[in-house]
DNA sequence: CGAGGCCTTGACCCAGCTCAAATAAGGTGG
DNA sequence: CCACCTTATTTGAGCTGGGTCAAGGCCTCG
C-alpha cells in the first residue's frame, strides 16, 4: 500500500515547523526561508534514514509516525538511543560538528517528516544568538535526560523502567485510570529501555501482577495510576514523579 | 594544614581561563572582563561546592585537584556523574536554565579553582554567537559522551569498563608500557563506573590476570597497552579505541 | 599506638541474560 | 475467506555477573 504523499504548501510547512519546540522562537520570515529549502518525505516501517556514523547534512522534523535513533555494537546488537515522534525533531546534534552522526535513524512506524539542510540552521545560529540559546537549552535538556537515564538504568528494576515508560504515555497523571496503546513494537521498547525482549515480556507480566494492569496485545489498561507511580518511582532520586521529554 | 592560597594577578587568571577549551575562542579583552568578577577558591578533599538541585549562579574553572559531580538516590546511594580536573570547567549546564543544577559538586582531591558569575557567560553567549556555537559544541560532545556511557554500561563487563578508564589515563597509546597513578580513591572510580567498590576490587584483579597489570596501591603498571586495548574495547561499537574527553 | 577511612576477600543471592522452542498476530496471494 | 509465511511475543530452563552482607587487613594521621 502506498502512503499518499500530501504535498504541503509553504504555509503548511511553516505551520509544522512552528509546532516544534526547538524552532518556536524563530521569526515567521525565517521559517518561510527554511520552507523554500525543505523537502517532504514519507517512509514505511523498516526504512533506514541514515546509518550510524554516516555523514548527514539534513535536519529532520517529524510530522507523524515514529523513528528510532540507534547505535550498533560490534556483536551486531543494536541499542536504541532515542525514539522520536511529532512535534519533535532530530539531527541537531550535527549542528556542532561536521563529523558523522553518532547514531543512525530508522523508521519503526510509518512516518512522514520534513527535512531541512543543516547549513540553514547553522547560519541562523550564527546570526541569531537567541536561537543559539534555544538550541543550547534543548541540548542541555537532552544531556540531563541522559544523566537521568543512566541513573534509572542502575537504580530501577526492569518492571520499574517499564512503569516509567508507561507513565510517560499517560498524559494526565491525575486521572485514576487510563487505557494506553503501545505506539510501537515491544521489542523496540525493550531495546529503548536497555533490556532483552524476553526480559521485557516477563517484566511486563510482573508489573501487571504488581500494580494491576490489563494487557491485551498492544493495549494496556492502567487501573490505578497512583499505584503505578509509587511502584515505579520509589527508587528514583528525581523529585517524584520524574518529568521527562 | 592550610593550603596556601596564591592570589593570582588578573593576567594570571586570564591565563588560566585561556587554557580552558570551552573559553579558548574568547577575546582576551572579554577574559579580562571576566577576571574582574572572578574569585579564587581552594577546598580540601571532602568539601561540598554545591548540593544537588541547589541553585547555583557560578561557573567553575578548575586549576588543580579533582571534583566529582554527583547525584543522590532516595536510598542515600550516590552516583558519580562526572569527574573534573584542569583544564576543564563545569556549571555551564546552568547556562540554559535558571533552575537548580541537576547534580551536586564535591571535592575528591584537594582542589583550587576560579569561579565566575554565570550571568557573564550568558551575556557573552547573547552577544557573541561564535561563543554560543562553542558552548553548543561542548554540550554536544558531552551528550554524545553520555550516549557512549550508556552503551558501555550495557555492553562492557566490569573489568572492561575499568580497562577503558585506565586507557583514558594513558596519555600515549602507542607506548608499549606505562605506569599510571590512580588520581583519586578507588571507591570514587567505582562509583564513576557504575559499580560497587567490592566489584571494582574484584574486577581490577581479574583485569590484572587477564592483561598483565601490576598493581600496588594506587599505582598501576600496564605492561602491554595494545593487549589492554584489545581486551577492553572488543565489545565497543565505537571505532576502536573509543576516544573520549 | 590507636582510630578511622580505605580496600580486599569470602559466601551467598538474584535480576536479567542466553539458548531453545512454542505461540500469537499480520499480511499476502489465491 | 482460507492457507501460508513472516515477524512479533511469550515461556521454559539454566547460567552468571554483579550486588549484598559481613569480616578482616592495611595504611595514615593524630
Short mmCIF file of C-alpha atoms (C1' of nucleotides) in Angstrom, two decimals:
data_model
loop_
_atom_site.label_atom_id
_atom_site.label_comp_id
_atom_site.label_asym_id
_atom_site.label_seq_id
_atom_site.Cartn_x
_atom_site.Cartn_y
_atom_site.Cartn_z
CA UNK A 1 0.00 0.00 0.00
CA UNK A 2 1.34 3.36 -0.96
CA UNK A 3 1.13 6.15 1.50
CA UNK A 4 -0.37 9.15 -0.22
CA UNK A 5 2.12 11.95 -0.07
CA UNK A 6 0.23 15.09 0.57
CA UNK A 7 2.25 17.87 -0.90
CA UNK A 8 2.24 20.63 1.64
CA UNK A 9 2.08 24.27 0.79
CA UNK A 10 4.80 26.58 2.04
CA UNK A 11 2.39 27.81 4.65
CA UNK A 12 1.68 24.22 5.64
CA UNK A 13 5.36 23.55 6.12
CA UNK A 14 5.82 26.68 8.17
CA UNK A 15 2.94 25.59 10.34
CA UNK A 16 4.65 22.27 11.05
CA UNK A 17 7.94 23.99 11.83
CA UNK A 18 6.20 26.32 14.24
CA UNK A 19 4.90 23.36 16.20
CA UNK A 20 8.43 22.21 17.02
CA UNK A 21 9.58 23.42 20.45
CA UNK A 22 13.12 23.97 19.25
CA UNK A 23 12.01 26.28 16.46
CA UNK A 24 9.18 28.07 18.16
CA UNK A 25 11.23 31.16 18.90
CA UNK A 26 12.07 31.74 15.26
CA UNK A 27 10.57 34.52 13.25
CA UNK A 28 7.98 33.53 10.65
CA UNK A 29 10.09 35.14 7.97
CA UNK A 30 12.96 32.81 8.81
CA UNK A 31 10.71 29.78 8.75
CA UNK A 32 9.49 30.72 5.27
CA UNK A 33 13.12 30.91 4.26
CA UNK A 34 13.62 27.38 5.62
CA UNK A 35 10.49 26.21 3.84
CA UNK A 36 11.97 27.12 0.48
CA UNK A 37 14.68 24.53 1.02
CA UNK A 38 12.52 21.99 2.83
CA UNK A 39 11.70 18.58 1.44
CA UNK A 40 8.89 16.31 2.48
CA UNK A 41 9.45 12.61 2.89
CA UNK A 42 7.38 9.59 3.76
CA UNK A 43 8.85 6.25 4.74
CA UNK A 44 7.47 2.89 5.71
CA UNK A 45 8.29 0.87 8.80
CA UNK A 46 11.73 -0.61 8.48
CA UNK A 47 13.23 2.09 6.27
CA UNK A 48 16.63 3.44 7.26
CA UNK A 49 17.03 7.21 7.09
CA UNK A 50 20.76 7.21 7.66
CA UNK A 51 23.29 4.75 9.02
CA UNK A 52 25.28 5.23 12.24
CA UNK A 53 28.42 7.30 11.72
CA UNK A 54 27.29 8.33 8.27
CA UNK A 55 27.62 11.95 7.30
CA UNK A 56 24.27 13.58 7.15
CA UNK A 57 23.63 17.18 6.36
CA UNK A 58 19.90 17.34 6.94
CA UNK A 59 17.81 18.21 9.89
CA UNK A 60 14.61 16.18 10.42
CA UNK A 61 11.27 17.44 11.66
CA UNK A 62 8.70 14.74 12.43
CA UNK A 63 5.15 15.11 11.12
CA UNK A 64 3.77 11.68 12.01
CA UNK A 65 4.86 8.17 12.81
CA UNK A 66 7.86 7.02 14.83
CA UNK A 67 11.59 6.93 14.24
CA UNK A 68 14.30 5.34 16.35
CA UNK A 69 17.82 6.64 16.76
CA UNK A 70 20.20 3.76 17.32
CA UNK A 71 23.75 2.51 17.51
CA UNK A 72 25.12 -0.88 16.65
CA UNK A 73 27.65 -2.85 18.61
CA UNK A 74 30.33 -4.95 17.01
CA UNK A 75 28.37 -8.03 18.02
CA UNK A 76 25.56 -6.82 15.78
CA UNK A 77 23.33 -5.94 18.70
CA UNK A 78 21.51 -2.71 18.44
CA UNK A 79 20.97 -0.13 21.16
CA UNK A 80 18.11 2.33 20.76
CA UNK A 81 19.32 5.72 21.84
CA UNK A 82 16.06 7.59 21.47
CA UNK A 83 12.67 7.42 19.84
CA UNK A 84 11.08 10.40 18.12
CA UNK A 85 7.66 11.50 17.02
CA UNK A 86 5.88 14.75 16.23
CA UNK A 87 6.29 17.52 17.24
CA UNK A 88 9.97 16.82 17.79
CA UNK A 89 13.00 16.90 15.56
CA UNK A 90 16.41 15.32 15.36
CA UNK A 91 19.73 15.85 13.67
CA UNK A 92 20.50 18.99 15.63
CA UNK A 93 23.42 17.12 17.14
CA UNK A 94 25.11 17.64 13.81
CA UNK A 95 24.94 21.40 14.23
CA UNK A 96 28.16 21.48 16.13
CA UNK A 97 30.33 19.20 14.07
CA UNK A 98 30.96 18.22 10.53
CA UNK A 99 31.60 14.65 11.50
CA UNK A 100 29.23 11.75 11.07
CA UNK A 101 26.17 11.42 13.22
CA UNK A 102 26.85 9.44 16.37
CA UNK A 103 23.79 7.31 15.63
CA UNK A 104 21.63 6.03 12.81
CA UNK A 105 17.92 6.62 12.24
CA UNK A 106 15.29 4.13 11.15
CA UNK A 107 11.52 4.19 10.86
CA UNK A 108 9.70 1.96 13.34
CA UNK A 109 6.15 3.02 12.43
CA UNK A 110 5.26 4.50 9.04
CA UNK A 111 6.39 8.08 9.23
CA UNK A 112 6.33 11.40 7.44
CA UNK A 113 8.67 14.27 8.01
CA UNK A 114 10.19 17.40 6.65
CA UNK A 115 13.90 17.75 6.13
CA UNK A 116 15.90 20.94 6.03
CA UNK A 117 19.55 21.39 5.01
CA UNK A 118 21.62 21.74 8.09
CA UNK A 119 23.54 24.77 6.92
CA UNK A 120 20.37 26.85 7.21
CA UNK A 121 20.23 26.10 10.90
CA UNK A 122 23.90 26.82 11.36
CA UNK A 123 23.50 30.15 9.61
CA UNK A 124 20.63 31.01 11.86
CA UNK A 125 22.54 30.13 14.99
CA UNK A 126 25.37 32.38 13.88
CA UNK A 127 23.05 35.20 13.03
CA UNK A 128 20.66 34.98 15.91
CA UNK A 129 22.06 34.27 19.33
CA UNK A 130 18.60 33.92 20.84
CA UNK A 131 18.09 30.90 18.66
CA UNK A 132 21.54 29.70 19.68
CA UNK A 133 20.40 29.90 23.25
CA UNK A 134 17.29 27.90 22.40
CA UNK A 135 19.41 25.15 20.87
CA UNK A 136 21.61 25.31 23.92
CA UNK A 137 18.62 24.78 26.13
CA UNK A 138 17.48 21.88 24.06
CA UNK A 139 20.84 20.18 24.24
CA UNK A 140 21.06 20.82 27.95
CA UNK A 141 17.71 19.17 28.42
CA UNK A 142 18.85 16.23 26.35
CA UNK A 143 22.02 15.85 28.32
CA UNK A 144 20.27 15.95 31.66
CA UNK A 145 17.80 13.47 30.32
CA UNK A 146 20.70 11.16 29.52
CA UNK A 147 22.08 11.53 33.02
CA UNK A 148 18.70 10.55 34.36
CA UNK A 149 18.66 7.60 32.06
CA UNK A 150 21.97 6.32 33.32
CA UNK A 151 20.70 6.69 36.83
CA UNK A 152 17.45 4.90 36.05
CA UNK A 153 19.23 2.01 34.46
CA UNK A 154 21.28 1.36 37.55
CA UNK A 155 18.69 2.12 40.17
CA UNK A 156 15.46 0.78 38.71
CA UNK A 157 14.46 -2.82 38.12
CA UNK A 158 13.13 -3.87 34.72
CA UNK A 159 9.46 -3.67 35.78
CA UNK A 160 10.06 -0.21 37.20
CA UNK A 161 11.63 1.02 33.99
CA UNK A 162 8.63 -0.23 32.08
CA UNK A 163 6.37 1.54 34.55
CA UNK A 164 8.31 4.73 33.93
CA UNK A 165 7.79 4.28 30.22
CA UNK A 166 4.05 3.76 30.66
CA UNK A 167 3.80 6.84 32.85
CA UNK A 168 5.23 8.95 30.06
CA UNK A 169 2.46 7.66 27.83
CA UNK A 170 -0.21 8.69 30.32
CA UNK A 171 -0.99 12.26 29.51
CA UNK A 172 -2.87 13.13 32.64
CA UNK A 173 -1.36 11.66 35.76
CA UNK A 174 -4.21 12.78 37.93
CA UNK A 175 -6.74 10.62 36.15
CA UNK A 176 -7.44 7.50 38.17
CA UNK A 177 -7.31 5.09 35.25
CA UNK A 178 -6.35 5.13 31.57
CA UNK A 179 -6.15 2.86 28.59
CA UNK A 180 -2.89 3.15 26.73
CA UNK A 181 -1.86 1.96 23.33
CA UNK A 182 1.80 0.98 22.95
CA UNK A 183 2.86 3.06 19.98
CA UNK A 184 5.40 0.61 18.50
CA UNK A 185 6.75 -2.91 18.84
CA UNK A 186 7.53 -4.26 22.27
CA UNK A 187 10.91 -5.35 21.00
CA UNK A 188 11.74 -1.72 20.30
CA UNK A 189 10.51 -0.59 23.68
CA UNK A 190 12.65 -3.28 25.26
CA UNK A 191 15.72 -2.05 23.42
CA UNK A 192 14.92 1.54 24.32
CA UNK A 193 14.79 0.55 27.96
CA UNK A 194 18.01 -1.41 27.70
CA UNK A 195 16.69 -4.88 28.18
CA UNK A 196 16.14 -8.05 26.14
CA UNK A 197 12.71 -8.75 24.63
CA UNK A 198 12.34 -11.80 26.86
CA UNK A 199 13.08 -9.74 29.92
CA UNK A 200 10.60 -7.12 28.76
CA UNK A 201 7.87 -9.68 28.38
CA UNK A 202 8.47 -11.19 31.79
CA UNK A 203 8.89 -7.82 33.47
CA UNK A 204 5.65 -6.54 32.00
CA UNK A 205 3.85 -9.55 33.44
CA UNK A 206 5.41 -8.89 36.80
CA UNK A 207 4.31 -5.25 36.60
CA UNK A 208 0.80 -6.38 35.67
CA UNK A 209 0.56 -8.55 38.79
CA UNK A 210 2.19 -5.91 40.93
CA UNK A 211 0.12 -2.82 40.12
CA UNK A 212 -2.93 -4.24 38.37
CA UNK A 213 -2.64 -3.76 34.64
CA UNK A 214 -4.74 -5.45 31.99
CA UNK A 215 -2.78 -6.24 28.87
CA UNK A 216 -4.18 -7.30 25.55
CA UNK A 217 -1.71 -7.11 22.69
CA UNK A 218 -0.57 -3.53 22.40
CA UNK A 219 -3.25 -2.05 24.62
CA UNK A 220 -2.64 -1.61 28.31
CA UNK A 221 -5.24 -0.71 30.90
CA UNK A 222 -3.91 1.07 33.92
CA UNK A 223 -6.43 0.76 36.71
CA UNK A 224 -4.64 2.93 39.23
CA UNK A 225 -2.08 5.47 38.05
CA UNK A 226 -1.12 6.48 41.57
CA UNK A 227 -0.25 2.90 42.37
CA UNK A 228 1.83 2.63 39.23
CA UNK A 229 3.65 5.80 40.14
CA UNK A 230 4.52 4.76 43.62
CA UNK A 231 5.68 1.35 42.45
CA UNK A 232 7.76 2.79 39.64
CA UNK A 233 9.32 5.85 41.15
CA UNK A 234 10.12 4.56 44.61
CA UNK A 235 13.75 4.09 43.58
CA UNK A 236 14.27 7.39 41.79
CA UNK A 237 16.24 10.32 43.07
CA UNK A 238 14.37 12.79 40.99
CA UNK A 239 11.55 14.52 42.70
CA UNK A 240 8.70 12.13 42.17
CA UNK A 241 7.39 11.80 39.53
CA UNK A 242 10.24 12.18 37.12
CA UNK A 243 9.29 14.50 34.35
CA UNK A 244 10.91 13.88 31.04
CA UNK A 245 10.63 14.79 27.38
CA UNK B 1 47.21 22.04 57.24
CA UNK B 2 46.17 25.15 55.45
CA UNK B 3 46.58 25.28 51.73
CA UNK B 4 48.33 28.50 50.83
CA UNK B 5 46.07 30.50 48.59
CA UNK B 6 48.17 32.09 45.97
CA UNK B 7 46.42 35.26 44.95
CA UNK B 8 46.59 35.37 41.21
CA UNK B 9 47.03 38.54 39.25
CA UNK B 10 44.41 39.44 36.66
CA UNK B 11 46.83 38.31 33.99
CA UNK B 12 47.26 35.03 35.84
CA UNK B 13 43.53 34.48 35.92
CA UNK B 14 43.22 35.25 32.24
CA UNK B 15 45.96 32.76 31.54
CA UNK B 16 44.01 30.05 33.36
CA UNK B 17 40.82 30.91 31.51
CA UNK B 18 42.63 30.72 28.20
CA UNK B 19 43.69 27.18 28.94
CA UNK B 20 40.06 26.02 29.09
CA UNK B 21 38.90 24.51 25.78
CA UNK B 22 35.44 25.99 26.15
CA UNK B 23 36.78 29.52 26.52
CA UNK B 24 39.69 29.39 24.12
CA UNK B 25 37.82 31.17 21.35
CA UNK B 26 37.12 34.23 23.51
CA UNK B 27 38.85 37.50 23.00
CA UNK B 28 41.43 38.46 25.59
CA UNK B 29 39.51 41.64 26.29
CA UNK B 30 36.48 39.59 27.27
CA UNK B 31 38.54 37.35 29.52
CA UNK B 32 39.89 40.38 31.36
CA UNK B 33 36.33 41.47 31.85
CA UNK B 34 35.55 38.04 33.34
CA UNK B 35 38.66 38.28 35.51
CA UNK B 36 37.32 41.39 37.20
CA UNK B 37 34.43 39.37 38.58
CA UNK B 38 36.37 36.17 39.14
CA UNK B 39 37.00 34.68 42.55
CA UNK B 40 39.62 32.17 43.51
CA UNK B 41 38.82 29.31 45.82
CA UNK B 42 40.66 26.45 47.39
CA UNK B 43 38.95 23.47 49.02
CA UNK B 44 40.08 20.33 50.75
CA UNK B 45 39.07 16.78 49.96
CA UNK B 46 35.54 16.19 51.16
CA UNK B 47 34.27 19.75 50.77
CA UNK B 48 30.95 20.24 49.05
CA UNK B 49 30.80 23.03 46.48
CA UNK B 50 27.07 22.86 46.00
CA UNK B 51 24.34 20.34 46.71
CA UNK B 52 22.31 18.53 44.06
CA UNK B 53 19.31 20.57 42.88
CA UNK B 54 20.60 23.66 44.60
CA UNK B 55 20.51 26.91 42.74
CA UNK B 56 23.97 27.95 41.75
CA UNK B 57 24.87 31.02 39.79
CA UNK B 58 28.56 30.44 39.35
CA UNK B 59 30.65 28.84 36.71
CA UNK B 60 33.68 26.83 37.86
CA UNK B 61 37.07 26.63 36.18
CA UNK B 62 39.42 24.02 37.61
CA UNK B 63 43.03 24.96 38.36
CA UNK B 64 44.16 21.85 40.19
CA UNK B 65 42.83 18.84 42.05
CA UNK B 66 39.71 16.82 41.37
CA UNK B 67 35.99 17.42 41.77
CA UNK B 68 33.14 14.99 41.33
CA UNK B 69 29.69 15.86 40.04
CA UNK B 70 27.14 13.58 41.62
CA UNK B 71 23.51 12.78 42.28
CA UNK B 72 21.94 11.08 45.24
CA UNK B 73 19.25 8.47 45.16
CA UNK B 74 16.47 8.26 47.71
CA UNK B 75 18.22 5.27 49.22
CA UNK B 76 21.16 7.52 50.05
CA UNK B 77 23.34 5.94 47.40
CA UNK B 78 25.38 8.29 45.33
CA UNK B 79 26.01 8.17 41.63
CA UNK B 80 29.02 10.00 40.26
CA UNK B 81 28.00 11.71 37.05
CA UNK B 82 31.37 13.07 36.09
CA UNK B 83 34.80 13.89 37.45
CA UNK B 84 36.61 17.10 36.59
CA UNK B 85 40.13 18.42 36.70
CA UNK B 86 42.12 21.15 34.98
CA UNK B 87 41.87 22.40 32.30
CA UNK B 88 38.14 21.77 32.33
CA UNK B 89 35.22 23.61 33.75
CA UNK B 90 31.71 22.87 34.92
CA UNK B 91 28.47 24.64 35.65
CA UNK B 92 27.84 25.52 32.02
CA UNK B 93 24.79 23.31 32.22
CA UNK B 94 23.21 26.14 34.16
CA UNK B 95 23.62 28.49 31.21
CA UNK B 96 20.38 27.39 29.72
CA UNK B 97 18.12 27.38 32.72
CA UNK B 98 17.51 29.25 35.90
CA UNK B 99 16.60 26.08 37.72
CA UNK B 100 18.80 24.22 40.13
CA UNK B 101 21.76 22.26 38.93
CA UNK B 102 20.88 18.66 38.14
CA UNK B 103 23.82 17.49 40.22
CA UNK B 104 25.97 18.46 43.17
CA UNK B 105 29.72 19.03 43.24
CA UNK B 106 32.23 17.88 45.83
CA UNK B 107 35.98 17.87 46.10
CA UNK B 108 37.61 14.43 45.98
CA UNK B 109 41.23 15.58 45.95
CA UNK B 110 42.31 18.98 47.31
CA UNK B 111 41.40 21.43 44.62
CA UNK B 112 41.73 25.04 43.56
CA UNK B 113 39.56 26.80 41.05
CA UNK B 114 38.29 30.07 39.77
CA UNK B 115 34.61 30.93 39.77
CA UNK B 116 32.84 33.38 37.54
CA UNK B 117 29.26 34.67 37.85
CA UNK B 118 27.13 32.83 35.37
CA UNK B 119 25.46 35.95 34.02
CA UNK B 120 28.74 36.99 32.42
CA UNK B 121 28.74 33.83 30.35
CA UNK B 122 25.10 34.26 29.42
CA UNK B 123 25.76 37.82 28.31
CA UNK B 124 28.64 36.66 26.19
CA UNK B 125 26.58 33.94 24.56
CA UNK B 126 23.92 36.50 23.68
CA UNK B 127 26.43 38.95 22.35
CA UNK B 128 28.73 36.60 20.53
CA UNK B 129 27.23 33.78 18.56
CA UNK B 130 30.61 32.21 17.85
CA UNK B 131 30.98 31.61 21.55
CA UNK B 132 27.43 30.29 21.55
CA UNK B 133 28.47 27.80 18.94
CA UNK B 134 31.47 26.79 21.06
CA UNK B 135 29.22 26.10 24.02
CA UNK B 136 26.94 24.20 21.69
CA UNK B 137 29.83 22.05 20.58
CA UNK B 138 30.83 21.41 24.13
CA UNK B 139 27.36 20.32 25.11
CA UNK B 140 27.08 18.15 22.03
CA UNK B 141 30.29 16.43 22.94
CA UNK B 142 29.01 15.92 26.47
CA UNK B 143 25.78 14.46 25.23
CA UNK B 144 27.45 12.04 22.87
CA UNK B 145 29.78 11.09 25.64
CA UNK B 146 26.72 10.22 27.75
CA UNK B 147 25.29 8.11 24.98
CA UNK B 148 28.56 6.24 24.81
CA UNK B 149 28.47 5.78 28.51
CA UNK B 150 25.04 4.21 28.44
CA UNK B 151 26.25 1.90 25.74
CA UNK B 152 29.38 0.98 27.65
CA UNK B 153 27.46 0.19 30.76
CA UNK B 154 25.28 -2.31 28.98
CA UNK B 155 27.84 -3.80 26.64
CA UNK B 156 31.00 -3.93 28.70
CA UNK B 157 31.79 -6.09 31.68
CA UNK B 158 33.17 -4.54 34.85
CA UNK B 159 36.82 -5.38 34.04
CA UNK B 160 36.39 -3.90 30.57
CA UNK B 161 34.99 -0.67 31.96
CA UNK B 162 37.98 -0.40 34.26
CA UNK B 163 40.26 -1.03 31.30
CA UNK B 164 38.55 1.79 29.48
CA UNK B 165 39.16 4.06 32.43
CA UNK B 166 42.84 3.14 32.57
CA UNK B 167 43.20 3.76 28.85
CA UNK B 168 41.99 7.30 29.31
CA UNK B 169 44.74 7.79 31.88
CA UNK B 170 47.40 6.59 29.44
CA UNK B 171 48.44 9.64 27.52
CA UNK B 172 50.24 7.92 24.70
CA UNK B 173 48.56 4.79 23.47
CA UNK B 174 51.42 3.85 21.23
CA UNK B 175 53.85 3.42 24.06
CA UNK B 176 54.29 -0.23 24.87
CA UNK B 177 54.11 0.11 28.63
CA UNK B 178 53.26 2.79 31.19
CA UNK B 179 53.00 3.30 34.89
CA UNK B 180 49.83 5.02 35.95
CA UNK B 181 48.84 6.63 39.17
CA UNK B 182 45.15 6.43 40.05
CA UNK B 183 44.32 10.07 40.67
CA UNK B 184 41.67 9.55 43.36
CA UNK B 185 40.09 6.93 45.59
CA UNK B 186 39.15 3.61 44.10
CA UNK B 187 35.72 3.94 45.67
CA UNK B 188 35.14 7.07 43.61
CA UNK B 189 36.34 5.39 40.43
CA UNK B 190 33.97 2.52 41.15
CA UNK B 191 31.05 4.87 41.52
CA UNK B 192 32.04 6.74 38.38
CA UNK B 193 32.00 3.45 36.50
CA UNK B 194 28.66 2.47 37.98
CA UNK B 195 29.76 -0.41 40.15
CA UNK B 196 30.17 -1.26 43.82
CA UNK B 197 33.59 -0.92 45.48
CA UNK B 198 33.69 -4.68 46.04
CA UNK B 199 33.02 -5.32 42.39
CA UNK B 200 35.68 -2.82 41.43
CA UNK B 201 38.24 -4.55 43.56
CA UNK B 202 37.46 -7.97 42.15
CA UNK B 203 37.19 -6.73 38.59
CA UNK B 204 40.56 -4.99 38.81
CA UNK B 205 42.12 -8.26 39.92
CA UNK B 206 40.50 -10.05 37.03
CA UNK B 207 41.81 -7.42 34.66
CA UNK B 208 45.27 -7.80 36.17
CA UNK B 209 45.29 -11.55 35.49
CA UNK B 210 43.78 -11.06 32.06
CA UNK B 211 46.06 -8.42 30.54
CA UNK B 212 49.05 -8.41 32.84
CA UNK B 213 48.90 -5.43 35.17
CA UNK B 214 50.97 -4.90 38.28
CA UNK B 215 49.05 -3.14 40.99
CA UNK B 216 50.50 -1.66 44.14
CA UNK B 217 48.15 0.66 45.97
CA UNK B 218 47.24 3.48 43.66
CA UNK B 219 49.92 2.78 41.11
CA UNK B 220 49.24 0.55 38.14
CA UNK B 221 51.81 -0.82 35.74
CA UNK B 222 50.49 -1.59 32.30
CA UNK B 223 52.93 -3.92 30.61
CA UNK B 224 51.18 -4.04 27.24
CA UNK B 225 48.82 -1.26 26.25
CA UNK B 226 47.80 -2.95 23.00
CA UNK B 227 46.69 -6.00 24.92
CA UNK B 228 44.71 -3.83 27.32
CA UNK B 229 43.05 -2.09 24.40
CA UNK B 230 42.02 -5.24 22.62
CA UNK B 231 40.69 -6.76 25.82
CA UNK B 232 38.80 -3.63 26.79
CA UNK B 233 37.37 -2.43 23.52
CA UNK B 234 36.40 -5.72 21.95
CA UNK B 235 32.78 -5.13 22.94
CA UNK B 236 32.52 -1.49 21.88
CA UNK B 237 30.73 -0.20 18.85
CA UNK B 238 32.80 2.91 18.65
CA UNK B 239 35.68 2.77 16.30
CA UNK B 240 38.38 1.26 18.42
CA UNK B 241 39.76 2.79 20.53
CA UNK B 242 36.99 4.93 21.90
CA UNK B 243 38.14 8.46 22.22
CA UNK B 244 36.58 10.47 24.97
CA UNK B 245 37.02 13.69 26.94
"C1'" DC C 1 49.88 3.18 69.39
"C1'" DG C 2 45.00 3.60 68.34
"C1'" DA C 3 41.09 5.22 65.42
"C1'" DG C 4 39.06 5.82 61.20
"C1'" DG C 5 38.97 5.59 56.39
"C1'" DC C 6 40.00 2.78 52.51
"C1'" DC C 7 40.43 -1.58 50.32
"C1'" DT C 8 40.08 -6.58 49.80
"C1'" DT C 9 38.02 -11.23 50.41
"C1'" DG C 10 34.55 -14.72 51.27
"C1'" DA C 11 29.87 -16.52 50.96
"C1'" DC C 12 25.62 -16.23 49.06
"C1'" DC C 13 21.79 -14.47 46.20
"C1'" DC C 14 19.12 -12.86 42.43
"C1'" DA C 15 17.90 -9.99 38.27
"C1'" DG C 16 18.49 -10.33 33.90
"C1'" DC C 17 20.88 -12.80 30.01
"C1'" DT C 18 21.19 -16.84 26.78
"C1'" DC C 19 19.57 -20.66 24.24
"C1'" DA C 20 15.68 -23.08 22.62
"C1'" DA C 21 11.05 -23.73 21.45
"C1'" DA C 22 6.24 -22.95 21.36
"C1'" DT C 23 2.51 -19.48 20.24
"C1'" DA C 24 0.25 -15.44 18.52
"C1'" DA C 25 -0.55 -11.87 15.06
"C1'" DG C 26 -0.36 -9.65 10.49
"C1'" DG C 27 -0.11 -9.59 5.82
"C1'" DT C 28 -0.34 -11.97 1.17
"C1'" DG C 29 -1.79 -14.48 -2.75
"C1'" DG C 30 -5.22 -17.38 -4.37
"C1'" DC D 1 -12.29 -16.17 3.36
"C1'" DC D 2 -8.54 -19.54 3.88
"C1'" DA D 3 -3.84 -21.49 3.87
"C1'" DC D 4 0.71 -19.96 4.42
"C1'" DC D 5 4.61 -17.37 5.60
"C1'" DT D 6 6.91 -13.91 8.30
"C1'" DT D 7 7.52 -11.36 12.17
"C1'" DA D 8 6.35 -10.48 16.94
"C1'" DT D 9 5.74 -12.26 21.60
"C1'" DT D 10 5.69 -15.47 25.25
"C1'" DT D 11 7.54 -19.31 28.08
"C1'" DG D 12 10.79 -22.60 29.96
"C1'" DA D 13 15.30 -23.88 31.82
"C1'" DG D 14 19.65 -22.91 33.24
"C1'" DC D 15 23.67 -19.73 33.96
"C1'" DT D 16 26.31 -15.88 35.67
"C1'" DG D 17 27.84 -11.11 36.53
"C1'" DG D 18 27.45 -8.18 39.81
"C1'" DG D 19 25.04 -6.83 44.16
"C1'" DT D 20 24.71 -7.53 49.31
"C1'" DC D 21 26.21 -8.59 53.88
"C1'" DA D 22 29.89 -9.44 56.85
"C1'" DA D 23 34.59 -9.86 58.28
"C1'" DG D 24 39.23 -8.82 58.16
"C1'" DG D 25 43.63 -6.33 56.51
"C1'" DC D 26 46.16 -2.11 55.66
"C1'" DC D 27 47.70 2.49 55.79
"C1'" DT D 28 47.70 7.22 57.51
"C1'" DC D 29 47.50 10.63 60.77
"C1'" DG D 30 46.96 12.46 65.27
#
